[in-house]
Amino acid sequence: LTSAITGIALADGTAKVWSAALTAMLSCAEAGRPDLALPTVRTLLGHTPKGAKPPAGLRDSFKDLLVRTGRWSD
């Protein structure tokens, strides 16, 4: 599912669909599975449409996972 969401968001290319995809990944993280959503988040953030901003809370939802895996220092 996360791969499909990534594909849809990248194919569409608009800020609206990109933001909706990140919001879905935020919901996944808040449900206790940030590990499943992180690859999609990283891909989408690497393809941010001009003028788009990530949803509020995205950084906080993935911070613990990124710190534990050594990808981000606290």
PDB file of C-alpha atoms in Angstrom:
ATOM      1  CA  LEU A   1       0.000   0.000   0.000  1.00  0.00           C
ATOM      2  CA  THR A   2       2.764   2.443   0.867  1.00  0.00           C
ATOM      3  CA  SER A   3       4.436   1.760  -2.493  1.00  0.00           C
ATOM      4  CA  ALA A   4       1.169   2.454  -4.297  1.00  0.00           C
ATOM      5  CA  ILE A   5       0.754   5.716  -2.394  1.00  0.00           C
ATOM      6  CA  THR A   6       4.288   6.700  -3.345  1.00  0.00           C
ATOM      7  CA  GLY A   7       3.649   5.925  -6.999  1.00  0.00           C
ATOM      8  CA  ILE A   8       0.404   7.861  -7.093  1.00  0.00           C
ATOM      9  CA  ALA A   9       1.916  10.915  -5.430  1.00  0.00           C
ATOM     10  CA  LEU A  10       4.988  10.946  -7.657  1.00  0.00           C
ATOM     11  CA  ALA A  11       2.999  10.377 -10.840  1.00  0.00           C
ATOM     12  CA  ASP A  12       0.544  13.152  -9.989  1.00  0.00           C
ATOM     13  CA  GLY A  13       3.250  15.591  -8.928  1.00  0.00           C
ATOM     14  CA  THR A  14       0.915  18.123  -7.330  1.00  0.00           C
ATOM     15  CA  ALA A  15       1.371  19.528  -3.853  1.00  0.00           C
ATOM     16  CA  LYS A  16      -2.170  18.451  -2.931  1.00  0.00           C
ATOM     17  CA  VAL A  17      -1.628  14.744  -3.648  1.00  0.00           C
ATOM     18  CA  TRP A  18       1.907  14.837  -2.207  1.00  0.00           C
ATOM     19  CA  SER A  19       0.550  16.293   1.026  1.00  0.00           C
ATOM     20  CA  ALA A  20      -2.259  13.732   1.151  1.00  0.00           C
ATOM     21  CA  ALA A  21       0.293  10.936   0.744  1.00  0.00           C
ATOM     22  CA  LEU A  22       2.392  12.270   3.612  1.00  0.00           C
ATOM     23  CA  THR A  23      -0.727  12.646   5.738  1.00  0.00           C
ATOM     24  CA  ALA A  24      -1.462   8.956   5.134  1.00  0.00           C
ATOM     25  CA  MET A  25       2.084   8.075   6.215  1.00  0.00           C
ATOM     26  CA  LEU A  26       1.679  10.266   9.295  1.00  0.00           C
ATOM     27  CA  SER A  27      -1.449   8.276  10.192  1.00  0.00           C
ATOM     28  CA  CYS A  28       0.522   5.060   9.771  1.00  0.00           C
ATOM     29  CA  ALA A  29       3.215   6.346  12.138  1.00  0.00           C
ATOM     30  CA  GLU A  30       0.668   7.517  14.679  1.00  0.00           C
ATOM     31  CA  ALA A  31      -0.883   4.039  14.574  1.00  0.00           C
ATOM     32  CA  GLY A  32       2.442   2.648  15.766  1.00  0.00           C
ATOM     33  CA  ARG A  33       4.076   1.650  12.464  1.00  0.00           C
ATOM     34  CA  PRO A  34       6.503   4.391  11.502  1.00  0.00           C
ATOM     35  CA  ASP A  35       8.859   1.676  10.228  1.00  0.00           C
ATOM     36  CA  LEU A  36       6.434   0.835   7.422  1.00  0.00           C
ATOM     37  CA  ALA A  37       5.884   4.442   6.432  1.00  0.00           C
ATOM     38  CA  LEU A  38       9.455   5.754   6.622  1.00  0.00           C
ATOM     39  CA  PRO A  39      10.638   4.635   3.157  1.00  0.00           C
ATOM     40  CA  THR A  40       7.672   6.403   1.566  1.00  0.00           C
ATOM     41  CA  VAL A  41       8.246   9.519   3.652  1.00  0.00           C
ATOM     42  CA  ARG A  42      11.895   9.674   2.630  1.00  0.00           C
ATOM     43  CA  THR A  43      11.022   9.232  -1.038  1.00  0.00           C
ATOM     44  CA  LEU A  44       8.275  11.839  -0.964  1.00  0.00           C
ATOM     45  CA  LEU A  45      10.426  14.362   0.884  1.00  0.00           C
ATOM     46  CA  GLY A  46      13.049  13.866  -1.811  1.00  0.00           C
ATOM     47  CA  HIS A  47      10.453  14.883  -4.405  1.00  0.00           C
ATOM     48  CA  THR A  48       8.773  17.830  -2.713  1.00  0.00           C
ATOM     49  CA  PRO A  49       6.730  19.887  -5.170  1.00  0.00           C
ATOM     50  CA  LYS A  50       7.556  23.570  -5.334  1.00  0.00           C
ATOM     51  CA  GLY A  51       5.913  25.452  -2.484  1.00  0.00           C
ATOM     52  CA  ALA A  52       4.673  22.318  -0.687  1.00  0.00           C
ATOM     53  CA  LYS A  53       5.177  21.864   3.040  1.00  0.00           C
ATOM     54  CA  PRO A  54       5.028  18.587   5.000  1.00  0.00           C
ATOM     55  CA  PRO A  55       2.060  18.114   7.342  1.00  0.00           C
ATOM     56  CA  ALA A  56       2.438  19.276  10.922  1.00  0.00           C
ATOM     57  CA  GLY A  57       3.739  16.556  13.208  1.00  0.00           C
ATOM     58  CA  LEU A  58       5.559  14.595  10.505  1.00  0.00           C
ATOM     59  CA  ARG A  59       9.008  15.241  11.936  1.00  0.00           C
ATOM     60  CA  ASP A  60       7.977  14.351  15.480  1.00  0.00           C
ATOM     61  CA  SER A  61       6.275  11.129  14.385  1.00  0.00           C
ATOM     62  CA  PHE A  62       9.450   9.757  12.806  1.00  0.00           C
ATOM     63  CA  LYS A  63      12.086  11.282  15.087  1.00  0.00           C
ATOM     64  CA  ASP A  64      12.382   8.329  17.513  1.00  0.00           C
ATOM     65  CA  LEU A  65      12.799   5.814  14.696  1.00  0.00           C
ATOM     66  CA  LEU A  66      15.415   7.933  12.953  1.00  0.00           C
ATOM     67  CA  VAL A  67      17.380   8.446  16.175  1.00  0.00           C
ATOM     68  CA  ARG A  68      17.272   4.709  17.028  1.00  0.00           C
ATOM     69  CA  THR A  69      18.533   3.739  13.587  1.00  0.00           C
ATOM     70  CA  GLY A  70      21.342   6.294  13.691  1.00  0.00           C
ATOM     71  CA  ARG A  71      19.983   8.330  10.789  1.00  0.00           C
ATOM     72  CA  TRP A  72      19.403  11.381  12.939  1.00  0.00           C
ATOM     73  CA  SER A  73      21.149  12.570  16.076  1.00  0.00           C
ATOM     74  CA  ASP A  74      18.981  13.898  18.852  1.00  0.00           C
TER      75      ASP A  74
END
